[in-house]
CSV table of C-alpha atoms in Angstrom, one decimal:
chain,number,residue,atom,x,y,z
A,682,MET,CA,-65.3,-61.9,20.7
A,683,LEU,CA,-64.7,-64.6,18.0
A,684,GLU,CA,-68.2,-64.4,16.6
A,685,LYS,CA,-67.9,-60.7,16.3
A,686,PHE,CA,-64.6,-61.0,14.5
A,687,ALA,CA,-65.9,-63.7,12.1
A,688,LYS,CA,-68.7,-61.4,11.1
A,689,SER,CA,-66.4,-58.5,10.4
A,690,ASN,CA,-65.4,-59.9,6.9
A,691,SER,CA,-61.8,-58.8,7.5
A,692,LEU,CA,-59.1,-59.3,4.9
A,693,SER,CA,-56.4,-61.7,6.1
A,694,PHE,CA,-52.7,-60.8,5.5
A,695,HIS,CA,-51.7,-62.7,8.6
A,696,VAL,CA,-51.3,-66.2,9.9
A,697,PRO,CA,-52.8,-68.9,9.9
A,698,GLY,CA,-52.3,-69.7,6.3
A,699,HIS,CA,-55.8,-71.1,5.6
A,700,LYS,CA,-57.0,-67.4,5.5
A,701,ASN,CA,-60.2,-67.7,7.5
A,702,GLY,CA,-60.8,-71.1,5.9
A,703,ASN,CA,-60.8,-69.8,2.3
A,704,LEU,CA,-57.8,-71.9,1.2
A,705,THR,CA,-58.6,-75.2,2.9
A,706,GLY,CA,-59.8,-78.4,1.2
A,707,LEU,CA,-61.5,-79.7,4.3
A,708,PRO,CA,-65.3,-80.3,4.4
A,709,GLU,CA,-67.7,-77.4,4.8
A,710,ALA,CA,-68.5,-78.4,8.4
A,711,VAL,CA,-64.9,-77.8,9.3
A,712,ARG,CA,-64.4,-74.7,7.2
A,713,GLY,CA,-67.1,-72.9,9.1
A,714,MET,CA,-65.2,-73.3,12.3
A,715,MET,CA,-61.9,-72.0,10.7
A,716,SER,CA,-63.2,-68.5,10.7
A,717,TRP,CA,-62.7,-68.7,14.5
A,718,ASP,CA,-59.1,-70.1,14.1
A,719,VAL,CA,-57.3,-66.8,14.3
A,720,THR,CA,-54.2,-65.3,15.9
A,721,GLU,CA,-53.5,-62.5,18.4
A,722,LEU,CA,-54.9,-59.6,16.3
A,723,PRO,CA,-56.1,-56.3,17.8
A,724,GLY,CA,-59.1,-56.9,19.9
A,725,LEU,CA,-58.6,-60.7,20.1
A,726,ASP,CA,-56.6,-60.8,23.3
A,727,ASP,CA,-53.6,-63.1,24.1
A,728,LEU,CA,-53.8,-66.2,26.3
A,729,HIS,CA,-50.2,-65.5,27.6
A,730,ALA,CA,-51.0,-61.9,28.6
A,731,PRO,CA,-54.8,-61.7,28.8
A,732,GLU,CA,-56.4,-58.3,29.3
A,733,GLY,CA,-59.8,-58.7,27.6
A,734,PRO,CA,-62.3,-61.5,26.8
A,735,ILE,CA,-59.8,-64.3,27.6
A,736,ARG,CA,-59.0,-62.8,31.0
A,737,GLU,CA,-62.8,-62.4,31.7
A,738,ALA,CA,-63.4,-66.0,30.6
A,739,GLN,CA,-60.7,-67.3,33.0
A,740,GLU,CA,-62.1,-65.2,35.8
A,741,LEU,CA,-65.6,-66.6,35.2
A,742,LEU,CA,-64.0,-70.1,35.3
A,743,ALA,CA,-62.4,-69.4,38.6
A,744,ALA,CA,-65.7,-68.1,40.0
A,745,ALA,CA,-67.5,-71.2,38.8
A,746,TYR,CA,-65.1,-73.6,40.5
A,747,GLY,CA,-64.3,-71.5,43.6
A,748,ALA,CA,-60.7,-71.1,42.7
A,749,GLN,CA,-58.3,-68.2,43.4
A,750,ARG,CA,-57.2,-68.4,39.8
A,751,SER,CA,-57.9,-70.6,36.9
A,752,PHE,CA,-56.1,-71.2,33.6
A,753,PHE,CA,-57.2,-72.4,30.1
A,754,LEU,CA,-55.1,-75.3,29.0
A,755,VAL,CA,-54.9,-75.9,25.2
A,756,ASN,CA,-52.6,-79.0,25.2
A,757,GLY,CA,-54.5,-81.1,27.6
A,758,SER,CA,-54.2,-81.9,31.3
A,759,THR,CA,-50.7,-83.1,30.4
A,760,GLY,CA,-49.5,-79.4,30.2
A,761,GLY,CA,-51.2,-78.6,33.5
A,762,ASN,CA,-49.6,-81.6,35.4
A,763,LEU,CA,-46.2,-80.6,34.0
A,764,ALA,CA,-46.7,-76.9,35.1
A,765,MET,CA,-47.8,-77.9,38.6
A,766,ILE,CA,-44.8,-80.1,39.2
A,767,LEU,CA,-42.3,-77.6,37.8
A,768,ALA,CA,-43.9,-74.9,40.0
A,769,ALA,CA,-43.7,-77.1,43.1
A,770,CYS,CA,-40.2,-78.4,43.1
A,771,ARG,CA,-36.6,-77.9,41.8
A,772,PRO,CA,-33.9,-80.3,40.7
A,773,GLY,CA,-33.1,-82.8,43.4
A,774,ASP,CA,-36.2,-82.2,45.5
A,775,ARG,CA,-38.2,-85.1,46.9
A,776,VAL,CA,-41.8,-85.4,45.7
A,777,ILE,CA,-44.4,-87.9,47.1
A,778,VAL,CA,-46.5,-89.3,44.3
A,779,GLN,CA,-49.3,-91.9,44.1
A,780,ARG,CA,-47.8,-94.8,42.0
A,781,ASN,CA,-50.8,-95.3,39.7
A,782,ALA,CA,-50.5,-91.8,38.2
A,783,HIS,CA,-50.9,-90.7,34.6
A,784,LYS,CA,-47.7,-90.8,32.6
A,785,SER,CA,-47.6,-87.0,32.3
A,786,VAL,CA,-46.9,-86.9,36.1
A,787,PHE,CA,-43.9,-89.2,35.7
A,788,ASN,CA,-42.8,-87.1,32.7
A,789,GLY,CA,-43.1,-84.0,34.9
A,790,LEU,CA,-40.8,-85.5,37.5
A,791,VAL,CA,-38.3,-86.1,34.8
A,792,LEU,CA,-38.5,-82.6,33.5
A,793,ALA,CA,-38.2,-81.2,37.1
A,794,GLY,CA,-35.3,-83.4,38.0
A,795,ALA,CA,-37.3,-84.4,41.1
A,796,ARG,CA,-36.6,-87.5,43.2
A,797,PRO,CA,-39.9,-89.3,43.6
A,798,VAL,CA,-41.2,-91.2,46.6
A,799,TYR,CA,-43.8,-93.6,45.3
A,800,VAL,CA,-46.8,-94.5,47.4
A,801,ASP,CA,-48.8,-97.6,46.4
A,802,PRO,CA,-52.6,-97.5,46.2
A,803,LEU,CA,-55.0,-100.0,47.6
A,804,TRP,CA,-56.5,-102.5,45.2
A,805,ASP,CA,-60.2,-101.8,44.6
A,806,ALA,CA,-62.0,-105.1,44.4
A,807,GLU,CA,-65.3,-103.5,43.2
A,808,THR,CA,-63.8,-102.1,40.0
A,809,ARG,CA,-61.0,-104.7,39.8
A,810,SER,CA,-58.5,-101.8,39.4
A,811,PRO,CA,-55.9,-99.8,41.4
A,812,GLY,CA,-57.6,-97.4,43.8
A,813,HIS,CA,-56.2,-94.8,46.1
A,814,ALA,CA,-53.4,-94.3,48.7
A,815,GLU,CA,-54.6,-94.4,52.3
A,816,ALA,CA,-54.0,-91.4,54.5
A,817,GLU,CA,-51.8,-93.4,56.9
A,818,LEU,CA,-49.4,-94.4,54.1
A,819,ILE,CA,-49.2,-90.7,53.1
A,820,ARG,CA,-48.5,-89.8,56.7
A,821,GLU,CA,-45.7,-92.4,56.8
A,822,ALA,CA,-44.2,-91.1,53.6
A,823,ILE,CA,-44.2,-87.5,55.0
A,824,ARG,CA,-42.6,-88.8,58.2
A,825,MET,CA,-39.9,-90.6,56.3
A,826,TYR,CA,-39.3,-87.7,53.8
A,827,PRO,CA,-40.2,-84.4,55.6
A,828,GLU,CA,-38.1,-82.5,53.1
A,829,ALA,CA,-40.5,-83.4,50.3
A,830,LYS,CA,-41.8,-80.4,48.4
A,831,ALA,CA,-45.2,-81.7,47.3
A,832,VAL,CA,-47.7,-84.6,47.3
A,833,ILE,CA,-49.3,-85.6,44.0
A,834,LEU,CA,-52.5,-87.7,43.9
A,835,THR,CA,-54.9,-88.8,41.2
A,836,ASN,CA,-58.6,-88.4,42.1
A,837,PRO,CA,-60.9,-89.8,40.8
A,838,THR,CA,-59.4,-92.9,39.1
A,839,TYR,CA,-60.2,-93.6,35.5
A,840,TYR,CA,-62.9,-96.0,36.7
A,841,GLY,CA,-64.7,-93.4,38.7
A,842,LYS,CA,-63.5,-94.3,42.2
A,843,VAL,CA,-62.8,-91.4,44.6
A,844,SER,CA,-60.5,-91.1,47.6
A,845,THR,CA,-62.3,-91.1,50.9
A,846,HIS,CA,-59.1,-89.9,52.5
A,847,LEU,CA,-58.5,-86.8,50.5
A,848,ARG,CA,-59.4,-84.2,53.1
A,849,LYS,CA,-57.3,-85.9,55.7
A,850,ILE,CA,-54.4,-86.1,53.3
A,851,ALA,CA,-54.7,-82.4,52.5
A,852,ASP,CA,-54.5,-81.6,56.2
A,853,LEU,CA,-51.4,-83.9,56.6
A,854,CYS,CA,-49.8,-82.1,53.7
A,855,HIS,CA,-50.5,-78.6,54.9
A,856,ASP,CA,-49.4,-79.4,58.5
A,857,ALA,CA,-46.1,-80.4,56.9
A,858,GLY,CA,-46.0,-77.3,54.7
A,859,MET,CA,-46.4,-79.3,51.5
A,860,PRO,CA,-48.9,-78.4,48.7
A,861,LEU,CA,-51.3,-81.1,47.6
A,862,LEU,CA,-51.5,-81.4,43.8
A,863,VAL,CA,-54.3,-83.4,42.3
A,864,ASP,CA,-54.7,-84.8,38.8
A,865,GLU,CA,-58.5,-84.6,38.6
A,866,ALA,CA,-58.7,-85.2,34.9
A,867,HIS,CA,-61.9,-87.2,35.2
A,868,GLY,CA,-63.7,-84.9,37.7
A,869,ALA,CA,-64.4,-81.6,35.9
A,870,HIS,CA,-68.2,-82.2,36.5
A,871,PHE,CA,-68.0,-82.8,40.2
A,872,VAL,CA,-68.6,-79.1,40.9
A,873,ILE,CA,-72.3,-79.8,40.2
A,874,GLY,CA,-72.6,-81.3,43.7
A,875,GLY,CA,-74.5,-84.3,45.0
A,876,PRO,CA,-74.9,-87.1,44.0
A,877,PHE,CA,-71.5,-86.4,42.4
A,878,PRO,CA,-68.5,-86.6,44.7
A,879,GLN,CA,-67.0,-83.5,46.2
A,880,PRO,CA,-64.3,-81.9,44.0
A,881,SER,CA,-60.7,-82.1,45.2
A,882,LEU,CA,-60.4,-78.3,45.4
A,883,ALA,CA,-63.2,-78.3,48.0
A,884,LEU,CA,-61.4,-81.0,50.0
A,885,GLY,CA,-58.2,-79.0,50.4
A,886,ALA,CA,-56.1,-79.5,47.3
A,887,ASP,CA,-53.8,-76.6,46.5
A,888,ALA,CA,-53.9,-77.1,42.7
A,889,VAL,CA,-56.1,-79.2,40.5
A,890,VAL,CA,-56.0,-80.1,36.8
A,891,GLN,CA,-59.1,-81.2,35.0
A,892,SER,CA,-59.7,-82.5,31.4
A,893,ALA,CA,-62.8,-80.5,30.4
A,894,HIS,CA,-63.0,-82.6,27.3
A,895,LYS,CA,-63.6,-85.9,29.2
A,896,THR,CA,-66.9,-85.2,30.8
A,897,LEU,CA,-67.8,-81.6,29.8
A,898,PRO,CA,-68.7,-80.6,26.2
A,899,ALA,CA,-65.2,-79.3,25.4
A,900,MET,CA,-63.0,-80.2,22.4
A,901,THR,CA,-60.2,-82.8,22.7
A,902,MET,CA,-57.2,-81.3,24.6
A,903,ALA,CA,-59.2,-78.6,26.2
A,904,SER,CA,-58.5,-78.6,30.0
A,905,PHE,CA,-58.6,-76.5,33.1
A,906,LEU,CA,-56.1,-75.8,35.9
A,907,HIS,CA,-57.3,-74.3,39.2
A,908,VAL,CA,-55.3,-72.9,42.0
A,909,ALA,CA,-57.1,-72.8,45.4
A,910,ARG,CA,-57.6,-69.8,47.5
A,911,GLY,CA,-54.8,-69.7,50.1
A,912,SER,CA,-52.9,-72.3,48.1
A,913,LEU,CA,-49.3,-73.2,49.2
A,914,LEU,CA,-48.5,-73.1,45.5
A,915,ASP,CA,-47.8,-69.8,43.8
A,916,ALA,CA,-50.3,-69.1,40.9
A,917,GLU,CA,-47.9,-66.8,39.2
A,918,ARG,CA,-45.2,-69.5,39.2
A,919,ILE,CA,-47.7,-71.9,37.6
A,920,GLY,CA,-48.5,-69.2,35.0
A,921,TYR,CA,-44.8,-68.8,34.3
A,922,TYR,CA,-44.4,-72.4,33.4
A,923,LEU,CA,-47.6,-72.6,31.4
A,924,GLY,CA,-46.1,-69.7,29.3
A,925,MET,CA,-43.2,-72.1,28.5
A,926,LEU,CA,-45.2,-75.3,28.0
A,927,GLN,CA,-48.1,-74.0,26.0
A,928,SER,CA,-47.9,-73.0,22.4
A,929,SER,CA,-47.2,-69.3,21.7
A,930,SER,CA,-50.0,-69.7,19.1
A,931,PRO,CA,-52.8,-71.2,21.2
A,932,SER,CA,-56.0,-72.4,19.5
A,933,TYR,CA,-58.8,-69.9,19.7
A,934,PRO,CA,-61.4,-72.6,18.9
A,935,LEU,CA,-60.1,-74.6,21.9
A,936,MET,CA,-60.3,-71.6,24.1
A,937,ALA,CA,-63.9,-70.9,22.9
A,938,SER,CA,-64.7,-74.5,23.7
A,939,LEU,CA,-63.4,-74.1,27.2
A,940,ASP,CA,-65.4,-71.0,27.7
A,941,ASP,CA,-68.5,-72.9,26.5
A,942,ALA,CA,-67.8,-75.8,28.8
A,943,ARG,CA,-67.5,-73.5,31.7
A,944,HIS,CA,-70.9,-71.9,30.8
A,945,TYR,CA,-72.4,-75.4,30.4
A,946,ILE,CA,-71.4,-76.5,33.9
A,947,ALA,CA,-72.1,-73.1,35.6
A,948,ALA,CA,-75.6,-73.0,34.1
A,949,TYR,CA,-76.4,-76.7,35.0
A,950,THR,CA,-79.7,-76.7,36.9
A,951,GLU,CA,-81.5,-78.9,39.4
A,952,GLU,CA,-83.9,-79.8,36.5
A,953,ASP,CA,-81.0,-80.8,34.4
A,954,LEU,CA,-79.6,-83.0,37.1
A,955,GLU,CA,-83.0,-84.6,37.7
A,956,SER,CA,-83.3,-85.4,34.0
A,957,LEU,CA,-79.7,-86.9,33.9
A,958,LEU,CA,-80.4,-89.1,36.9
A,959,ASP,CA,-83.7,-90.3,35.3
A,960,TYR,CA,-81.8,-91.1,32.1
A,961,ARG,CA,-79.1,-93.1,34.0
A,962,LYS,CA,-81.7,-94.9,36.1
A,963,THR,CA,-83.6,-96.0,33.0
A,964,LEU,CA,-80.3,-97.1,31.3
A,965,VAL,CA,-79.1,-99.1,34.2
A,966,ARG,CA,-82.5,-100.7,34.7
A,967,GLY,CA,-82.5,-101.8,31.1
A,968,LEU,CA,-79.0,-103.1,31.2
A,969,ASP,CA,-79.7,-105.0,34.4
A,970,GLU,CA,-82.4,-107.0,32.5
A,971,PHE,CA,-79.9,-108.5,30.1
A,972,ARG,CA,-79.1,-112.1,31.0
A,973,GLY,CA,-75.4,-112.6,31.4
A,974,LEU,CA,-74.6,-108.9,31.8
A,975,SER,CA,-73.5,-107.3,35.1
A,976,VAL,CA,-73.7,-103.6,35.7
A,977,ILE,CA,-71.3,-102.1,38.3
A,978,ARG,CA,-71.9,-98.6,39.6
A,979,THR,CA,-68.9,-96.5,40.8
A,980,ASP,CA,-68.6,-93.4,42.9
A,981,ASP,CA,-69.1,-91.2,39.8
A,982,PRO,CA,-72.6,-91.5,38.4
A,983,LEU,CA,-71.2,-90.8,34.9
A,984,LYS,CA,-69.2,-94.0,35.0
A,985,LEU,CA,-70.6,-97.5,34.6
A,986,LEU,CA,-68.8,-100.9,34.2
A,987,LEU,CA,-70.2,-103.7,32.2
A,988,ARG,CA,-69.2,-107.4,32.5
A,989,ALA,CA,-70.3,-110.2,30.3
A,990,ASP,CA,-70.4,-113.6,32.0
A,991,GLY,CA,-67.7,-115.9,30.7
A,992,HIS,CA,-66.2,-113.2,28.4
A,993,SER,CA,-63.3,-110.8,28.6
A,994,GLY,CA,-63.8,-107.0,28.5
A,995,SER,CA,-62.2,-106.8,25.1
A,996,ALA,CA,-64.6,-109.4,23.7
A,997,LEU,CA,-67.6,-107.4,25.0
A,998,ALA,CA,-66.1,-104.1,23.7
A,999,ASP,CA,-65.6,-105.7,20.2
A,1000,ALA,CA,-69.2,-107.0,20.2
A,1001,LEU,CA,-70.5,-103.5,21.2
A,1002,SER,CA,-68.4,-101.8,18.6
A,1003,ARG,CA,-69.9,-104.0,15.9
A,1004,GLU,CA,-73.3,-102.6,16.9
A,1005,GLY,CA,-72.0,-99.0,16.8
A,1006,VAL,CA,-71.6,-98.7,20.6
A,1007,HIS,CA,-68.1,-97.5,21.3
A,1008,THR,CA,-66.9,-97.7,24.9
A,1009,GLU,CA,-64.2,-95.7,26.7
A,1010,LEU,CA,-61.9,-98.7,27.5
A,1011,SER,CA,-61.8,-102.4,28.1
A,1012,ASP,CA,-59.7,-104.5,30.3
A,1013,PRO,CA,-59.6,-108.3,30.9
A,1014,TYR,CA,-62.7,-108.2,33.0
A,1015,GLN,CA,-65.0,-105.3,31.8
A,1016,VAL,CA,-65.7,-102.3,29.7
A,1017,LEU,CA,-66.1,-98.7,30.9
A,1018,LEU,CA,-68.9,-96.5,29.8
A,1019,VAL,CA,-68.7,-92.7,30.2
A,1020,LEU,CA,-72.2,-91.4,30.2
A,1021,PRO,CA,-73.1,-88.0,28.7
A,1022,LEU,CA,-73.7,-85.0,31.1
A,1023,LEU,CA,-77.2,-84.4,29.7
A,1024,LYS,CA,-79.4,-81.4,30.2
A,1025,SER,CA,-83.2,-81.6,30.5
A,1026,GLU,CA,-83.8,-80.8,26.8
A,1027,GLN,CA,-81.3,-83.4,25.5
A,1028,ASP,CA,-82.0,-87.0,24.5
A,1029,GLU,CA,-79.5,-89.8,23.9
A,1030,CYS,CA,-81.8,-92.4,22.2
A,1031,LEU,CA,-82.0,-94.8,25.1
A,1032,GLU,CA,-84.0,-97.4,23.2
A,1033,GLU,CA,-81.4,-97.5,20.4
A,1034,VAL,CA,-78.6,-97.9,23.0
A,1035,LEU,CA,-80.4,-100.8,24.8
A,1036,ALA,CA,-81.3,-102.6,21.6
A,1037,ALA,CA,-77.7,-102.4,20.3
A,1038,THR,CA,-76.4,-103.7,23.6
A,1039,ALA,CA,-78.8,-106.5,23.6
A,1040,ARG,CA,-77.7,-107.6,20.2
A,1041,ALA,CA,-74.0,-107.4,21.2
A,1042,VAL,CA,-74.5,-109.5,24.4
A,1043,LYS,CA,-76.5,-112.1,22.4
A,1044,SER,CA,-73.8,-112.3,19.8
A,1045,LEU,CA,-71.2,-113.3,22.4
A,1046,GLY,CA,-72.8,-116.7,23.0
A,1047,SER,CA,-71.6,-118.9,25.8
A,1048,GLY,CA,-67.9,-118.2,25.1
A,1049,ASN,CA,-64.9,-119.0,27.3
A,1050,GLN,CA,-64.5,-118.3,31.0
A,1051,ALA,CA,-63.1,-114.8,31.6
A,1052,GLU,CA,-60.0,-114.4,33.6
A,1053,ASP,CA,-60.2,-114.3,37.4
A,1054,PRO,CA,-59.3,-110.9,39.0
A,1055,GLN,CA,-55.6,-110.6,39.7
A,1056,GLU,CA,-54.9,-108.7,42.9
A,1057,PRO,CA,-51.4,-107.2,43.6
A,1058,LEU,CA,-48.9,-109.6,45.0
A,1059,THR,CA,-47.8,-107.3,47.8
A,1060,GLN,CA,-49.4,-104.9,50.3
A,1061,PRO,CA,-49.2,-101.1,49.6
A,1062,ALA,CA,-45.7,-99.8,50.3
A,1063,ILE,CA,-43.5,-96.7,50.0
A,1064,THR,CA,-40.6,-96.7,47.6
A,1065,ALA,CA,-38.1,-93.9,46.9
A,1066,ALA,CA,-36.1,-93.6,43.7
A,1067,ASP,CA,-32.4,-93.0,44.3
A,1068,GLY,CA,-32.3,-90.4,41.6
A,1069,PRO,CA,-34.4,-88.5,39.1
A,1070,PRO,CA,-36.4,-90.9,36.9
A,1071,ASP,CA,-34.3,-89.9,33.9
A,1072,VAL,CA,-32.1,-92.9,33.2
A,1073,ARG,CA,-32.3,-92.6,29.4
A,1074,SER,CA,-31.7,-95.3,26.9
A,1075,GLY,CA,-28.4,-95.4,25.1
A,1076,LYS,CA,-24.9,-95.6,26.5
A,1077,SER,CA,-26.1,-95.3,30.1
A,1078,CYS,CA,-28.4,-98.3,29.9
A,1079,GLU,CA,-28.2,-102.0,29.1
A,1080,TRP,CA,-30.5,-105.0,28.9
A,1081,MET,CA,-29.9,-107.7,31.4
A,1082,ASP,CA,-31.5,-110.7,32.9
A,1083,TYR,CA,-33.9,-109.4,35.6
A,1084,ARG,CA,-32.9,-112.2,37.9
A,1085,GLU,CA,-29.4,-110.8,38.0
A,1086,SER,CA,-30.3,-107.1,38.2
A,1087,GLU,CA,-30.4,-106.5,42.0
A,1088,GLY,CA,-28.8,-103.2,42.9
A,1089,ARG,CA,-29.2,-101.6,39.5
A,1090,LEU,CA,-31.6,-98.7,38.8
A,1091,SER,CA,-34.5,-99.5,36.5
A,1092,ALA,CA,-34.3,-97.5,33.3
A,1093,ALA,CA,-37.9,-98.1,32.2
A,1094,SER,CA,-41.4,-98.8,33.5
A,1095,ILE,CA,-42.5,-102.4,34.2
A,1096,ILE,CA,-46.2,-102.5,34.7
A,1097,PRO,CA,-48.1,-105.8,35.3
A,1098,TYR,CA,-51.5,-105.4,33.7
A,1099,PRO,CA,-53.8,-106.0,35.4
A,1100,PRO,CA,-53.7,-104.5,37.9
A,1101,GLY,CA,-51.8,-101.7,36.2
A,1102,ILE,CA,-49.7,-100.5,39.2
A,1103,PRO,CA,-46.1,-100.1,38.1
A,1104,LEU,CA,-43.8,-102.6,39.7
A,1105,LEU,CA,-40.7,-100.6,38.6
A,1106,LEU,CA,-40.4,-97.1,37.4
A,1107,PRO,CA,-37.4,-95.3,35.9
A,1108,GLY,CA,-34.9,-94.4,38.6
A,1109,GLU,CA,-36.1,-97.0,41.1
A,1110,PRO,CA,-33.6,-99.5,42.5
A,1111,VAL,CA,-34.2,-103.1,41.6
A,1112,THR,CA,-34.5,-104.9,44.9
A,1113,ARG,CA,-34.5,-108.6,45.7
A,1114,GLU,CA,-38.3,-108.3,46.6
A,1115,LYS,CA,-39.1,-106.6,43.3
A,1116,ILE,CA,-37.3,-109.5,41.5
A,1117,ARG,CA,-39.2,-112.0,43.4
A,1118,ILE,CA,-42.6,-110.4,42.6
A,1119,LEU,CA,-41.6,-109.9,38.9
A,1120,ASP,CA,-40.6,-113.6,38.7
A,1121,ARG,CA,-44.0,-114.6,40.1
A,1122,HIS,CA,-45.7,-112.5,37.5
A,1123,VAL,CA,-43.6,-113.9,34.6
A,1124,THR,CA,-44.3,-117.4,35.8
A,1125,ALA,CA,-48.0,-116.7,36.0
A,1126,GLY,CA,-48.1,-115.4,32.4
A,1127,THR,CA,-49.1,-111.9,33.4
A,1128,ALA,CA,-49.2,-109.3,30.6
A,1129,PHE,CA,-46.9,-106.3,31.0
A,1130,GLN,CA,-47.0,-102.7,29.8
A,1131,GLY,CA,-43.9,-100.5,29.5
A,1132,THR,CA,-40.5,-101.1,28.0
A,1133,HIS,CA,-39.2,-104.6,28.5
A,1134,ARG,CA,-38.0,-107.9,26.9
A,1135,LEU,CA,-39.6,-110.2,29.5
A,1136,ASP,CA,-40.1,-112.8,26.8
A,1137,THR,CA,-36.4,-113.3,27.2
A,1138,GLN,CA,-36.3,-112.4,30.9
A,1139,GLN,CA,-34.6,-109.0,30.3
A,1140,ILE,CA,-35.3,-105.6,31.6
A,1141,LEU,CA,-33.6,-102.2,30.9
A,1142,VAL,CA,-31.3,-101.0,33.7
A,1143,SER,CA,-28.6,-98.4,34.3
A,1144,ARG,CA,-25.2,-99.6,33.2
A,1145,GLN,CA,-23.6,-98.7,36.5
A,1146,PRO,CA,-25.0,-99.4,40.0
A,1147,PRO,CA,-26.1,-96.3,41.9
A,1148,GLU,CA,-23.5,-94.6,44.1
A,1149,ALA,CA,-23.5,-95.6,47.7
């Protein structure tokens, strides 16, 4: 559709103002794409009321992923998470949510006015990061809060670990009449099949959001939302909220990118998979030969963790960056690599990658001892917020010594990092146990993310204690 329009040499007396790229000062490589950056002209269809090529593209997407209905997302998985949550609950409803969720999930709870029930994940010793919530803890949360309207999980984790309890959790949710919503941002490629993990949709999730731009060849922000066949969540209701949350002028290049990513994965062959696995095997074998470097495999074959003996993850990431190798993230222990989803005819210059990595590892020298892994100070638990996590800064909040804050509601996130599991989230009551754990972290010199003044022992809390 877009290619045909670009070749029509039409005269632009419509938005966007770059007029098919003729008025831009951007480089030629970008100007060429701008002939596809159009608006809802005759024949170009409309994302918010698709009847032509966009509708066909989304139907092909649903068929590729085995969904009842699939949507293009042009403002990232964030928009999809918000739409799922708004479609699942109303103000005041309880929602059970895995605590180590993406911030867009917590923002969705704020927008929905929901009352969250947080379920802690287990610590994953292999990746030294938060893992997944066990089925028995979800069962207990459902027993304690049978009025909850949904359960929200993240699968896989950023580090490529998948939940082994997802099918059982889906059954628990459905027996209780609750839809299971899954943020599967890092699993858009799982539909390929083994040796990749099973996708959440195939394991019983009612709705799933995927960042096509993370592991598929889609542009940044380009994402998918899938609604399962027989879902407990209404696809029309999700579409209604997407119409509110997504721009009324959606990007046609992003939609074309999503269509291309769908074709890429749908046309992925056994030969392509064999070539990818050969590439990965050769890469891992080469990395394993470097003295002082450890390679950690995760559940997702596209994810690898590298650890340099005696060095932090950030030091290794900096050394790799100086050699032109840019990693996905670093933490105190390691760096995360996201491998390309190669096809058989594609080549990623393995020798160059291995040579650059060798130089980076050698440049580190003996260094200092890396930090020991810090496991959570408590066992996984269930915590309910007394009200919506919407205690905003200003007149309703105040800074106070955390040691004197028992009984108040937290007005901000307090996240010990590592492990990265929030200790307090907005709307949660500050309990004596939370203060004890926070005090231990502060004494140990733990780094914190979120909004805090822990250098002066202060946290942000509601000005008045919650009503009894």
